[in-house]
């Protein structure tokens, strides 16, 4: 299989660039009839590697192995699970530079940002390696004198994971870490655009001594056949998916026949509200972090910025000035802030949202067009005069465009912010304590950043309400999603 020498040359350990899938403890180098697919660098179109294009058969083989291995894994002590995850975590951190390099090559994000994501991913391993020893049950006073009641927490079993291209390291991390810590096994299907990061993690997992029947990585160019195989296999107890609401809906429909457990992290349309009592400089920094992280390709990215009328001019000028200074370029370049978008469809969507906004009266303050670095590069953009009838007010742009809406009062902005079928993240800036509580309670989202644009961490529950998803990832709540509750009633105790 092809592997780009240019990428191998950048790695301290070239064996991390793996072109085999991991199926039920075996390395698989070929799909049926030799089918394979190519992974490209979005910055320049170079083919980085060719991988086996696998299908339902590989999923079923992986699930069968996982099914057997999971029972033995569940029976091990919390300390054993913890120790194994700790070794994986150590190798993850030790190889962070190479993992970041692989990520930048296949995903495009700037190298420093990729390294940040690798360490963010590793933090889930660390956190759940500690939590593996604390999967506590409960006791409840009996309802009769001769009874005692126990509540046991048991791993759900084999979990099918489908992960996205925008965070190729952290999204698998926050699924596999709680799954293994609670005694589950996982069959993962990384996005076709960015499978190399997950494969590199699998190489490290194997080195860490994890029985690899517990963690298969199915490489495939298309998600639908893999989703079908996972949802129709009765040995898969749960599906965890991060990606679009449309695909989440599809998996939910498919999982209905077998009442699959589901964890869904879906789309967002995050409002970012700046009140007149806010620290405007801090709000501008928060908007930069929340909007332009990963070139705006983040589910929790700000999609709509609402600024109170008295400060809208000042805020717009400050944001546009800062955005105009951002450097666009190849993620391996020096001081680059914004890498390429993932594909042509993303560029088209961003362009469409900007055109629509301009037709409806918006003004491009900075950016607004593709960048000379290449066809997938887009200039970070600020649009003033945004209105609620624009596409950008209702659809997730998933690109580096910040539309600025104006509002007059608190009740009005809460209503407009909540006018969305999505409810993942929301942000606001205010120094009024009473307002902080009112607005945090009023916004219908699963996560809220107050006076900060960065909310993602392994120690807190990440997840949405409404059509943004089901379940939580990270923190002890993230572990609960991989556990069944079993109640045992002990009678005859006299
Ligand atoms: C996402 O885009 O779904 C995840 C981003 C994050 O963890 O911050």
Tab-separated table of C-alpha atoms and ligand atoms in Angstrom:
chain	number	residue	atom	x	y	z
A	1	UNK	CA	0.000	0.000	0.000
A	2	UNK	CA	1.181	3.547	-0.781
A	3	UNK	CA	2.567	5.691	2.051
A	4	UNK	CA	3.787	9.247	1.460
A	5	UNK	CA	7.542	9.533	2.022
A	6	UNK	CA	7.054	13.230	2.831
A	7	UNK	CA	5.012	12.259	5.890
A	8	UNK	CA	7.292	9.385	6.924
A	9	UNK	CA	10.199	11.836	6.856
A	10	UNK	CA	8.482	14.072	9.396
A	11	UNK	CA	8.003	11.281	11.955
A	12	UNK	CA	10.417	10.253	14.723
A	13	UNK	CA	8.742	6.850	14.694
A	14	UNK	CA	7.552	6.053	11.141
A	15	UNK	CA	5.906	2.813	12.328
A	16	UNK	CA	3.105	4.980	13.736
A	17	UNK	CA	1.975	5.596	10.173
A	18	UNK	CA	0.039	2.366	9.930
A	19	UNK	CA	-1.790	1.156	6.817
A	20	UNK	CA	-3.365	-1.934	8.376
A	21	UNK	CA	-6.784	-2.118	9.940
A	22	UNK	CA	-7.050	-3.821	13.362
A	23	UNK	CA	-9.752	-6.482	13.240
A	24	UNK	CA	-10.284	-8.771	16.208
A	25	UNK	CA	-6.638	-8.716	17.227
A	26	UNK	CA	-5.323	-9.212	13.674
A	27	UNK	CA	-3.666	-6.716	11.359
A	28	UNK	CA	-5.612	-6.626	8.103
A	29	UNK	CA	-3.889	-5.191	5.042
A	30	UNK	CA	-6.489	-5.859	2.340
A	31	UNK	CA	-10.191	-5.352	1.811
A	32	UNK	CA	-12.307	-7.887	-0.093
A	33	UNK	CA	-10.852	-8.236	-3.629
A	34	UNK	CA	-8.044	-5.888	-2.588
A	35	UNK	CA	-10.402	-2.898	-2.232
A	36	UNK	CA	-8.664	0.147	-0.791
A	37	UNK	CA	-9.114	3.901	-0.486
A	38	UNK	CA	-6.766	6.863	-0.302
A	39	UNK	CA	-6.290	9.382	2.510
A	40	UNK	CA	-5.373	12.870	1.271
A	41	UNK	CA	-3.687	15.895	2.767
A	42	UNK	CA	-6.355	18.637	2.465
A	43	UNK	CA	-3.656	21.315	2.265
A	44	UNK	CA	-2.224	20.074	-1.036
A	45	UNK	CA	-4.163	16.993	-2.166
A	46	UNK	CA	-1.199	14.646	-1.730
A	47	UNK	CA	-2.080	10.982	-1.160
A	48	UNK	CA	-0.764	10.159	2.308
A	49	UNK	CA	-1.669	6.493	2.433
A	50	UNK	CA	-3.910	3.820	1.008
A	51	UNK	CA	-5.919	1.699	3.398
A	52	UNK	CA	-8.033	-1.450	3.146
A	53	UNK	CA	-11.644	-0.612	2.330
A	54	UNK	CA	-13.526	-2.932	4.664
A	55	UNK	CA	-17.209	-3.713	5.053
A	56	UNK	CA	-19.779	-5.613	7.090
A	57	UNK	CA	-17.767	-8.814	7.209
A	58	UNK	CA	-14.881	-7.079	8.976
A	59	UNK	CA	-17.292	-5.460	11.441
A	60	UNK	CA	-18.876	-8.814	12.266
A	61	UNK	CA	-15.498	-10.518	12.718
A	62	UNK	CA	-14.373	-7.690	15.002
A	63	UNK	CA	-17.610	-7.849	17.001
A	64	UNK	CA	-17.342	-11.619	17.502
A	65	UNK	CA	-13.801	-11.311	18.876
A	66	UNK	CA	-14.779	-8.327	20.992
A	67	UNK	CA	-17.758	-10.223	22.383
A	68	UNK	CA	-15.525	-13.022	23.722
A	69	UNK	CA	-12.720	-10.735	24.891
A	70	UNK	CA	-15.036	-8.294	26.652
A	71	UNK	CA	-16.199	-10.854	29.201
A	72	UNK	CA	-12.638	-11.613	30.267
A	73	UNK	CA	-11.785	-7.892	30.354
A	74	UNK	CA	-14.855	-7.061	32.446
A	75	UNK	CA	-13.795	-9.697	34.951
A	76	UNK	CA	-10.387	-8.083	35.532
A	77	UNK	CA	-9.919	-5.704	38.452
A	78	UNK	CA	-10.344	-1.972	38.150
A	79	UNK	CA	-6.653	-1.663	38.960
A	80	UNK	CA	-5.710	-3.896	36.030
A	81	UNK	CA	-7.827	-1.848	33.631
A	82	UNK	CA	-6.409	1.323	35.117
A	83	UNK	CA	-2.800	0.165	34.740
A	84	UNK	CA	-3.316	-0.781	31.087
A	85	UNK	CA	-4.905	2.574	30.275
A	86	UNK	CA	-2.094	4.354	32.101
A	87	UNK	CA	0.543	2.694	29.929
A	88	UNK	CA	-1.427	3.635	26.807
A	89	UNK	CA	-1.697	7.198	28.134
A	90	UNK	CA	2.065	7.360	28.713
A	91	UNK	CA	2.817	6.198	25.164
A	92	UNK	CA	0.195	8.622	23.796
A	93	UNK	CA	1.914	11.561	25.502
A	94	UNK	CA	5.435	10.370	24.660
A	95	UNK	CA	4.455	10.183	20.978
A	96	UNK	CA	2.422	13.403	20.962
A	97	UNK	CA	4.622	15.108	18.365
A	98	UNK	CA	4.244	12.278	15.869
A	99	UNK	CA	0.516	11.943	16.553
A	100	UNK	CA	0.145	15.684	15.932
A	101	UNK	CA	2.142	15.457	12.715
A	102	UNK	CA	-0.073	12.664	11.407
A	103	UNK	CA	-3.142	14.673	12.345
A	104	UNK	CA	-1.995	17.863	10.653
A	105	UNK	CA	-1.165	15.905	7.509
A	106	UNK	CA	-4.565	14.240	7.217
A	107	UNK	CA	-6.838	16.845	8.821
A	108	UNK	CA	-5.099	20.136	8.049
A	109	UNK	CA	-5.255	21.885	11.431
A	110	UNK	CA	-2.138	23.834	12.490
A	111	UNK	CA	0.510	21.648	14.131
A	112	UNK	CA	0.341	23.399	17.517
A	113	UNK	CA	-3.434	22.986	17.550
A	114	UNK	CA	-3.040	19.317	16.581
A	115	UNK	CA	-0.634	18.804	19.477
A	116	UNK	CA	-3.166	20.478	21.769
A	117	UNK	CA	-5.792	18.031	20.563
A	118	UNK	CA	-3.480	15.031	21.103
A	119	UNK	CA	-2.947	16.092	24.722
A	120	UNK	CA	-6.649	16.812	25.132
A	121	UNK	CA	-7.320	13.266	23.840
A	122	UNK	CA	-4.712	11.843	26.213
A	123	UNK	CA	-6.416	13.577	29.138
A	124	UNK	CA	-9.459	11.324	28.645
A	125	UNK	CA	-7.210	8.281	28.920
A	126	UNK	CA	-5.687	9.653	32.084
A	127	UNK	CA	-9.002	10.612	33.638
A	128	UNK	CA	-10.698	7.291	32.876
A	129	UNK	CA	-7.621	5.292	33.910
A	130	UNK	CA	-8.233	6.787	37.347
A	131	UNK	CA	-11.987	6.279	37.174
A	132	UNK	CA	-11.618	2.563	36.250
A	133	UNK	CA	-11.083	1.937	39.972
A	134	UNK	CA	-14.245	3.812	40.954
A	135	UNK	CA	-17.068	2.144	39.049
A	136	UNK	CA	-19.154	2.026	42.198
A	137	UNK	CA	-22.549	0.474	42.697
A	138	UNK	CA	-24.950	1.274	45.507
A	139	UNK	CA	-26.901	-0.215	48.384
A	140	UNK	CA	-30.489	0.723	49.172
A	141	UNK	CA	-32.298	-0.015	52.452
A	142	UNK	CA	-34.664	-2.919	51.804
A	143	UNK	CA	-38.403	-2.402	51.453
A	144	UNK	CA	-39.018	-5.324	53.850
A	145	UNK	CA	-37.165	-6.261	57.038
A	146	UNK	CA	-35.763	-9.425	55.432
A	147	UNK	CA	-34.471	-7.784	52.247
A	148	UNK	CA	-31.368	-5.928	51.215
A	149	UNK	CA	-31.030	-4.207	47.856
A	150	UNK	CA	-27.861	-3.951	45.806
A	151	UNK	CA	-27.348	-1.852	42.707
A	152	UNK	CA	-24.609	-3.222	40.449
A	153	UNK	CA	-23.024	-1.341	37.562
A	154	UNK	CA	-22.124	-3.635	34.669
A	155	UNK	CA	-20.460	-2.830	31.355
A	156	UNK	CA	-22.945	-2.641	28.478
A	157	UNK	CA	-20.726	-4.968	26.399
A	158	UNK	CA	-19.487	-4.404	22.853
A	159	UNK	CA	-19.749	-0.828	21.637
A	160	UNK	CA	-19.666	0.305	18.006
A	161	UNK	CA	-18.041	3.755	17.607
A	162	UNK	CA	-18.204	5.992	14.554
A	163	UNK	CA	-15.978	9.049	14.816
A	164	UNK	CA	-15.626	12.273	12.797
A	165	UNK	CA	-12.774	13.894	10.874
A	166	UNK	CA	-12.688	17.195	12.774
A	167	UNK	CA	-11.045	15.806	15.943
A	168	UNK	CA	-9.403	12.575	14.774
A	169	UNK	CA	-7.691	11.940	18.105
A	170	UNK	CA	-9.883	13.385	20.856
A	171	UNK	CA	-13.205	12.025	19.609
A	172	UNK	CA	-12.067	8.400	19.662
A	173	UNK	CA	-10.305	9.076	22.978
A	174	UNK	CA	-13.425	10.219	24.747
A	175	UNK	CA	-15.273	7.098	23.610
A	176	UNK	CA	-12.671	4.374	23.986
A	177	UNK	CA	-11.338	5.550	27.366
A	178	UNK	CA	-14.638	5.277	29.292
A	179	UNK	CA	-15.577	2.133	27.340
A	180	UNK	CA	-12.438	0.275	28.400
A	181	UNK	CA	-12.444	1.718	31.921
A	182	UNK	CA	-15.935	0.367	32.535
A	183	UNK	CA	-15.134	-3.068	31.078
A	184	UNK	CA	-16.564	-2.714	27.561
A	185	UNK	CA	-14.943	-3.526	24.213
A	186	UNK	CA	-15.027	-1.257	21.166
A	187	UNK	CA	-15.182	-1.643	17.398
A	188	UNK	CA	-14.354	1.757	15.926
A	189	UNK	CA	-14.827	3.179	12.465
A	190	UNK	CA	-12.857	6.421	12.032
A	191	UNK	CA	-13.819	8.933	9.343
A	192	UNK	CA	-12.492	8.057	5.884
A	193	UNK	CA	-10.758	11.465	5.712
A	194	UNK	CA	-8.718	10.959	8.908
A	195	UNK	CA	-8.244	7.281	9.848
A	196	UNK	CA	-4.458	7.492	10.282
A	197	UNK	CA	-4.714	9.146	13.700
A	198	UNK	CA	-6.883	6.336	15.073
A	199	UNK	CA	-4.622	3.684	13.548
A	200	UNK	CA	-1.596	5.303	15.201
A	201	UNK	CA	-3.442	5.146	18.539
A	202	UNK	CA	-4.184	1.473	17.921
A	203	UNK	CA	-0.463	0.837	17.344
A	204	UNK	CA	0.211	2.427	20.732
A	205	UNK	CA	-2.627	0.499	22.401
A	206	UNK	CA	-1.086	-2.741	21.171
A	207	UNK	CA	2.317	-1.665	22.505
A	208	UNK	CA	0.660	-0.837	25.824
A	209	UNK	CA	-0.437	-4.460	26.130
A	210	UNK	CA	-4.151	-3.947	25.556
A	211	UNK	CA	-5.665	-7.189	24.223
A	212	UNK	CA	-6.501	-5.878	20.766
A	213	UNK	CA	-9.662	-7.961	20.438
A	214	UNK	CA	-11.019	-5.243	22.727
A	215	UNK	CA	-10.264	-2.452	20.275
A	216	UNK	CA	-10.768	-3.002	16.562
A	217	UNK	CA	-10.334	-0.232	14.011
A	218	UNK	CA	-12.292	-0.797	10.825
A	219	UNK	CA	-11.040	1.306	7.911
A	220	UNK	CA	-13.676	2.038	5.297
A	221	UNK	CA	-14.363	4.666	2.681
A	222	UNK	CA	-18.096	4.755	3.440
A	223	UNK	CA	-19.810	4.976	6.795
A	224	UNK	CA	-23.263	3.674	5.857
A	225	UNK	CA	-22.407	-0.037	5.389
A	226	UNK	CA	-20.458	0.013	8.639
A	227	UNK	CA	-23.330	1.715	10.479
A	228	UNK	CA	-25.716	-0.914	9.032
A	229	UNK	CA	-23.491	-3.757	10.173
A	230	UNK	CA	-23.120	-2.310	13.670
A	231	UNK	CA	-26.794	-1.544	14.190
A	232	UNK	CA	-27.965	-4.941	12.869
A	233	UNK	CA	-25.488	-7.060	14.856
A	234	UNK	CA	-27.215	-8.246	18.054
A	235	UNK	CA	-23.856	-8.530	19.814
A	236	UNK	CA	-23.353	-4.755	19.594
A	237	UNK	CA	-24.944	-3.347	22.728
A	238	UNK	CA	-24.433	0.340	22.060
A	239	UNK	CA	-23.554	2.687	19.242
A	240	UNK	CA	-21.653	5.870	19.982
A	241	UNK	CA	-21.465	8.406	17.186
A	242	UNK	CA	-20.097	11.908	16.769
A	243	UNK	CA	-21.094	13.676	13.573
A	244	UNK	CA	-24.036	15.189	11.778
A	245	UNK	CA	-27.595	15.211	13.094
A	246	UNK	CA	-28.746	13.621	9.834
A	247	UNK	CA	-26.529	10.552	10.284
A	248	UNK	CA	-27.401	10.417	13.991
A	249	UNK	CA	-31.084	10.248	13.056
A	250	UNK	CA	-30.339	7.451	10.611
A	251	UNK	CA	-28.454	5.424	13.207
A	252	UNK	CA	-31.299	5.953	15.666
A	253	UNK	CA	-33.798	4.604	13.125
A	254	UNK	CA	-31.582	1.627	12.336
A	255	UNK	CA	-30.936	0.911	15.993
A	256	UNK	CA	-34.654	0.967	16.823
A	257	UNK	CA	-35.275	-2.672	15.847
A	258	UNK	CA	-32.892	-3.914	18.513
A	259	UNK	CA	-33.423	-0.976	20.919
A	260	UNK	CA	-29.714	-0.196	20.756
A	261	UNK	CA	-28.301	2.050	23.404
A	262	UNK	CA	-27.142	5.238	21.754
A	263	UNK	CA	-24.647	7.958	22.498
A	264	UNK	CA	-24.978	10.756	19.960
A	265	UNK	CA	-22.905	13.929	19.755
A	266	UNK	CA	-24.501	15.791	16.861
A	267	UNK	CA	-24.657	19.216	15.261
A	268	UNK	CA	-24.802	22.575	16.975
A	269	UNK	CA	-25.647	26.183	16.234
A	270	UNK	CA	-24.009	27.848	19.207
A	271	UNK	CA	-25.064	31.377	20.159
A	272	UNK	CA	-22.393	33.676	21.595
A	273	UNK	CA	-23.921	36.648	23.423
A	274	UNK	CA	-22.061	39.789	24.464
A	275	UNK	CA	-23.899	42.021	26.926
A	276	UNK	CA	-23.125	45.705	27.398
A	277	UNK	CA	-21.727	44.975	30.882
A	278	UNK	CA	-19.140	42.529	29.487
A	279	UNK	CA	-15.380	42.944	29.347
A	280	UNK	CA	-15.240	43.560	25.596
A	281	UNK	CA	-11.593	42.571	25.146
A	282	UNK	CA	-12.254	39.275	26.900
A	283	UNK	CA	-15.356	38.744	24.748
A	284	UNK	CA	-13.330	39.302	21.571
A	285	UNK	CA	-10.740	36.771	22.747
A	286	UNK	CA	-13.514	34.324	23.622
A	287	UNK	CA	-15.085	34.760	20.196
A	288	UNK	CA	-11.754	34.164	18.463
A	289	UNK	CA	-11.194	30.960	20.434
A	290	UNK	CA	-14.679	29.664	20.100
A	291	UNK	CA	-15.292	30.598	16.471
A	292	UNK	CA	-11.989	29.961	14.703
A	293	UNK	CA	-10.702	26.856	16.503
A	294	UNK	CA	-10.091	24.184	13.857
A	295	UNK	CA	-11.064	26.738	11.168
A	296	UNK	CA	-14.587	26.777	12.576
A	297	UNK	CA	-15.037	23.036	12.046
A	298	UNK	CA	-16.104	22.195	15.575
A	299	UNK	CA	-19.558	21.188	16.817
A	300	UNK	CA	-19.263	23.607	19.731
A	301	UNK	CA	-17.980	26.481	17.590
A	302	UNK	CA	-19.846	29.733	17.891
A	303	UNK	CA	-22.202	30.014	14.928
A	304	UNK	CA	-24.093	33.226	15.806
A	305	UNK	CA	-22.663	36.210	17.686
A	306	UNK	CA	-25.285	38.451	19.334
A	307	UNK	CA	-23.982	41.813	20.547
A	308	UNK	CA	-26.030	44.318	22.550
A	309	UNK	CA	-26.752	47.442	20.487
A	310	UNK	CA	-24.714	49.896	22.602
A	311	UNK	CA	-21.424	48.056	22.008
A	312	UNK	CA	-21.942	46.468	18.614
A	313	UNK	CA	-19.753	48.914	16.688
A	314	UNK	CA	-16.886	48.651	19.163
A	315	UNK	CA	-17.062	44.849	19.329
A	316	UNK	CA	-17.323	44.412	15.549
A	317	UNK	CA	-14.326	46.638	14.911
A	318	UNK	CA	-12.191	44.847	17.511
A	319	UNK	CA	-13.168	41.380	16.280
A	320	UNK	CA	-12.678	42.212	12.599
A	321	UNK	CA	-9.261	43.745	13.330
A	322	UNK	CA	-8.121	40.643	15.222
A	323	UNK	CA	-9.514	38.270	12.591
A	324	UNK	CA	-7.836	40.138	9.738
A	325	UNK	CA	-4.504	39.419	11.430
A	326	UNK	CA	-4.993	35.650	11.529
A	327	UNK	CA	-2.574	33.691	9.370
A	328	UNK	CA	-3.995	31.219	6.891
A	329	UNK	CA	-1.822	28.439	5.483
A	330	UNK	CA	-0.569	24.866	5.519
A	331	UNK	CA	-0.811	23.529	9.076
A	332	UNK	CA	2.919	22.743	9.013
A	333	UNK	CA	3.735	26.425	8.331
A	334	UNK	CA	5.068	28.822	10.982
A	335	UNK	CA	2.510	30.785	13.053
A	336	UNK	CA	-0.460	29.481	11.079
A	337	UNK	CA	-3.843	30.006	12.772
A	338	UNK	CA	-6.197	28.628	10.133
A	339	UNK	CA	-5.545	25.542	8.006
A	340	UNK	CA	-7.559	24.250	5.057
A	341	UNK	CA	-11.175	23.171	5.254
A	342	UNK	CA	-11.651	19.442	4.940
A	343	UNK	CA	-13.121	19.276	1.429
A	344	UNK	CA	-14.747	21.130	-1.460
A	345	UNK	CA	-18.253	20.679	-0.018
A	346	UNK	CA	-17.181	22.604	3.097
A	347	UNK	CA	-15.811	25.466	0.999
A	348	UNK	CA	-19.076	25.564	-0.931
A	349	UNK	CA	-21.183	25.678	2.224
A	350	UNK	CA	-19.124	28.504	3.689
A	351	UNK	CA	-19.346	30.463	0.405
A	352	UNK	CA	-23.086	29.859	0.208
A	353	UNK	CA	-23.649	31.168	3.744
A	354	UNK	CA	-21.630	34.300	3.017
A	355	UNK	CA	-23.381	34.970	-0.318
A	356	UNK	CA	-26.779	34.520	1.298
A	357	UNK	CA	-25.838	36.858	4.153
A	358	UNK	CA	-24.666	39.553	1.744
A	359	UNK	CA	-27.799	39.265	-0.416
A	360	UNK	CA	-29.893	39.745	2.745
A	361	UNK	CA	-28.054	42.905	3.766
A	362	UNK	CA	-24.983	41.715	5.683
A	363	UNK	CA	-21.592	43.416	5.282
A	364	UNK	CA	-18.318	41.506	5.002
A	365	UNK	CA	-15.998	43.266	7.470
A	366	UNK	CA	-13.027	41.017	6.689
A	367	UNK	CA	-12.422	37.814	4.698
A	368	UNK	CA	-15.360	36.573	2.678
A	369	UNK	CA	-13.439	34.586	0.048
A	370	UNK	CA	-11.081	31.699	-0.558
A	371	UNK	CA	-7.395	32.190	0.198
A	372	UNK	CA	-4.539	31.951	-2.287
A	373	UNK	CA	-2.914	29.125	-0.260
A	374	UNK	CA	-5.063	26.611	-2.162
A	375	UNK	CA	-8.584	25.621	-3.122
A	376	UNK	CA	-9.594	24.429	0.351
A	377	UNK	CA	-8.298	27.480	2.231
A	378	UNK	CA	-10.816	30.128	3.267
A	379	UNK	CA	-10.116	33.532	4.793
A	380	UNK	CA	-11.519	33.923	8.319
A	381	UNK	CA	-14.566	36.111	7.935
A	382	UNK	CA	-16.632	38.545	9.987
A	383	UNK	CA	-20.054	39.670	8.775
A	384	UNK	CA	-21.884	42.559	10.417
A	385	UNK	CA	-25.577	43.350	10.147
A	386	UNK	CA	-26.645	39.693	10.336
A	387	UNK	CA	-30.371	39.032	10.520
A	388	UNK	CA	-32.536	36.117	11.615
A	389	UNK	CA	-33.686	35.287	8.074
A	390	UNK	CA	-30.162	34.390	6.940
A	391	UNK	CA	-29.104	30.770	6.366
A	392	UNK	CA	-26.287	31.312	8.823
A	393	UNK	CA	-28.810	32.016	11.593
A	394	UNK	CA	-30.288	28.527	11.283
A	395	UNK	CA	-27.679	26.199	9.785
A	396	UNK	CA	-24.339	25.167	11.225
A	397	UNK	CA	-21.710	26.753	8.927
A	398	UNK	CA	-18.813	24.545	10.073
A	399	UNK	CA	-16.342	27.080	8.745
A	400	UNK	CA	-14.526	30.269	9.748
A	401	UNK	CA	-17.414	32.748	9.454
A	402	UNK	CA	-18.642	34.921	12.331
A	403	UNK	CA	-21.973	36.688	11.720
A	404	UNK	CA	-22.746	39.522	14.149
A	405	UNK	CA	-26.390	40.075	15.079
A	406	UNK	CA	-27.592	43.021	17.193
A	407	UNK	CA	-29.986	42.746	20.143
A	408	UNK	CA	-31.552	45.184	22.584
A	409	UNK	CA	-32.452	43.281	25.727
A	410	UNK	CA	-31.851	40.076	27.652
A	411	UNK	CA	-35.250	38.420	27.211
A	412	UNK	CA	-35.159	39.048	23.471
A	413	UNK	CA	-31.683	37.585	22.985
A	414	UNK	CA	-32.445	34.464	25.019
A	415	UNK	CA	-35.485	33.826	22.834
A	416	UNK	CA	-33.525	34.339	19.610
A	417	UNK	CA	-30.610	32.233	20.842
A	418	UNK	CA	-33.002	29.383	21.658
A	419	UNK	CA	-34.697	29.581	18.272
A	420	UNK	CA	-32.874	26.545	16.893
A	421	UNK	CA	-33.486	22.817	16.700
A	422	UNK	CA	-29.951	22.411	18.056
A	423	UNK	CA	-28.865	22.753	21.683
A	424	UNK	CA	-25.218	21.813	22.039
A	425	UNK	CA	-23.219	24.779	23.367
A	426	UNK	CA	-23.937	28.417	24.173
A	427	UNK	CA	-21.643	31.203	25.329
A	428	UNK	CA	-22.170	34.605	26.880
A	429	UNK	CA	-20.120	37.420	28.365
A	430	UNK	CA	-21.427	39.460	31.268
A	431	UNK	CA	-20.119	40.745	34.603
A	432	UNK	CA	-23.543	40.927	36.243
A	433	UNK	CA	-23.876	37.946	38.596
A	434	UNK	CA	-27.671	37.861	38.576
A	435	UNK	CA	-27.671	37.989	34.782
A	436	UNK	CA	-25.131	35.177	34.661
A	437	UNK	CA	-27.582	32.910	36.493
A	438	UNK	CA	-30.649	34.065	34.536
A	439	UNK	CA	-29.032	33.582	31.140
A	440	UNK	CA	-27.278	30.300	32.016
A	441	UNK	CA	-30.635	28.971	33.165
A	442	UNK	CA	-32.489	30.415	30.170
A	443	UNK	CA	-30.333	29.023	27.360
A	444	UNK	CA	-31.504	25.636	26.107
A	445	UNK	CA	-28.150	23.996	25.479
A	446	UNK	CA	-26.246	21.122	27.085
A	447	UNK	CA	-23.145	23.239	27.742
A	448	UNK	CA	-22.586	26.895	28.522
A	449	UNK	CA	-19.436	28.968	28.580
A	450	UNK	CA	-19.730	32.101	30.741
A	451	UNK	CA	-16.963	34.624	30.080
A	452	UNK	CA	-14.990	31.958	28.205
A	453	UNK	CA	-14.978	30.566	24.690
A	454	UNK	CA	-13.307	27.295	25.635
A	455	UNK	CA	-15.401	24.707	27.457
A	456	UNK	CA	-14.031	21.337	26.341
A	457	UNK	CA	-12.332	19.214	28.998
A	458	UNK	CA	-12.234	15.554	30.002
A	459	UNK	CA	-13.443	16.413	33.507
A	460	UNK	CA	-16.844	17.837	32.449
A	461	UNK	CA	-19.867	16.253	30.733
A	462	UNK	CA	-19.877	17.147	27.033
A	463	UNK	CA	-23.194	16.757	25.224
A	464	UNK	CA	-26.296	18.415	23.913
A	465	UNK	CA	-30.053	18.698	24.198
A	466	UNK	CA	-32.718	18.891	21.464
A	467	UNK	CA	-31.379	17.595	18.141
A	468	UNK	CA	-27.777	17.961	19.280
A	469	UNK	CA	-27.671	14.527	20.799
A	470	UNK	CA	-28.146	12.004	23.543
A	471	UNK	CA	-25.776	11.156	26.384
A	472	UNK	CA	-22.622	12.721	27.728
A	473	UNK	CA	-18.896	12.208	27.183
A	474	UNK	CA	-16.193	13.014	29.709
A	475	UNK	CA	-16.434	13.053	33.525
A	476	UNK	CA	-18.210	10.417	35.605
A	477	UNK	CA	-21.364	11.009	33.565
A	478	UNK	CA	-19.467	9.776	30.512
A	479	UNK	CA	-18.703	6.502	32.298
A	480	UNK	CA	-22.370	6.025	33.246
A	481	UNK	CA	-23.225	5.902	29.535
A	482	UNK	CA	-21.219	2.660	29.191
A	483	UNK	CA	-22.842	0.963	32.193
A	484	UNK	CA	-26.052	-0.960	32.755
A	485	UNK	CA	-27.698	-0.845	36.132
A	486	UNK	CA	-28.642	-4.195	37.634
A	487	UNK	CA	-30.656	-4.295	40.822
A	488	UNK	CA	-30.352	-7.359	43.054
A	489	UNK	CA	-32.998	-7.989	45.700
A	490	UNK	CA	-31.694	-10.218	48.510
A	491	UNK	CA	-34.522	-11.799	50.499
A	492	UNK	CA	-34.786	-14.152	53.464
A	493	UNK	CA	-32.338	-12.267	55.633
A	494	UNK	CA	-33.648	-12.896	59.144
B	1	LIG	C1	-16.739	18.394	18.504
B	1	LIG	O1	-16.567	19.173	17.586
B	1	LIG	O2	-17.652	17.568	18.492
B	1	LIG	C2	-15.867	18.315	19.722
B	1	LIG	C3	-15.106	19.483	20.029
B	1	LIG	C4	-14.536	19.468	21.417
B	1	LIG	O3	-14.372	18.434	22.078
B	1	LIG	O4	-14.259	20.550	21.871
